[in-house]
Amino acid sequence: MDGPSLRIEVTGEVFPLRAEVTTVGRGPGVDVLLVDPSVSRLHAEIIRRGPYLYVWDHGLSRNGTRVNGRPAGRHILRDGDVVRFGAAGARIQDTRPLIEFTIETGMALADREHTAELAMPDPPDLTRREWDVLRALSRSAGAPGAFVIPLSTRQMAQVLVVTEGAVKQHLLRLYRKFDIAPGTNRRGRLANEVIRLGLVRPEPVDSV
């Protein structure tokens, strides 16, 4: 099995994670069925974004979700992490290699190749509201292109149904977490950084 998967503690059954969203619960139609009374019908989702995995408990679960023993609303997952949906435990299996590139050597080493590995930086831990702000930020206000033109703080406030001041406070924290230096087009630089990391996807252009 090449891609990431979820191994159930009790049964040992292994579920490959879908390309985008894998649903977990004990109800009909979920991707990972856990027959445990502590698990809600739709308990949580495991989401793949680029090289990253994260679990998202939508707040619909009765007994919550934990990662390595700690409560988690949304949490980045790594190989070996233990996720507990209610009382049902499962382990993340993600042995995908780091990003690789190949450099062909000169004539003296004609038949050899050197392969180097680049590690993607770990994304910071984010609160649920910070995730919401990043999703709103990815709603492009301009025509699709190489770079995302983010919504204004006023437009983001309308999307999130909060004040502009609250949006600005969240943005200041996000600038620090993603190391976005002060200067021009700071919102744009943040939007394109989180999209480059694969944490969010730019949504279709629409009117707000």
mmCIF file of C-alpha atoms in Angstrom, residues 16 85 87 91 95 113-114 121 126 169 173:
data_model
loop_
_atom_site.group_PDB
_atom_site.id
_atom_site.type_symbol
_atom_site.label_atom_id
_atom_site.label_comp_id
_atom_site.label_asym_id
_atom_site.label_seq_id
_atom_site.Cartn_x
_atom_site.Cartn_y
_atom_site.Cartn_z
ATOM 1 C CA PRO A 16 -6.339 3.423 2.709
ATOM 2 C CA PHE A 85 -12.482 8.501 17.863
ATOM 3 C CA ALA A 87 -12.889 5.105 22.631
ATOM 4 C CA ARG A 91 -2.908 4.546 14.039
ATOM 5 C CA THR A 95 5.490 6.312 4.971
ATOM 6 C CA GLU A 113 22.291 9.418 -10.132
ATOM 7 C CA HIS A 114 22.214 11.314 -6.887
ATOM 8 C CA PRO A 121 8.259 22.516 6.690
ATOM 9 C CA LEU A 126 -3.979 26.354 14.158
ATOM 10 C CA GLN A 169 -6.544 40.059 14.992
ATOM 11 C CA ARG A 173 -1.571 35.799 14.617
#
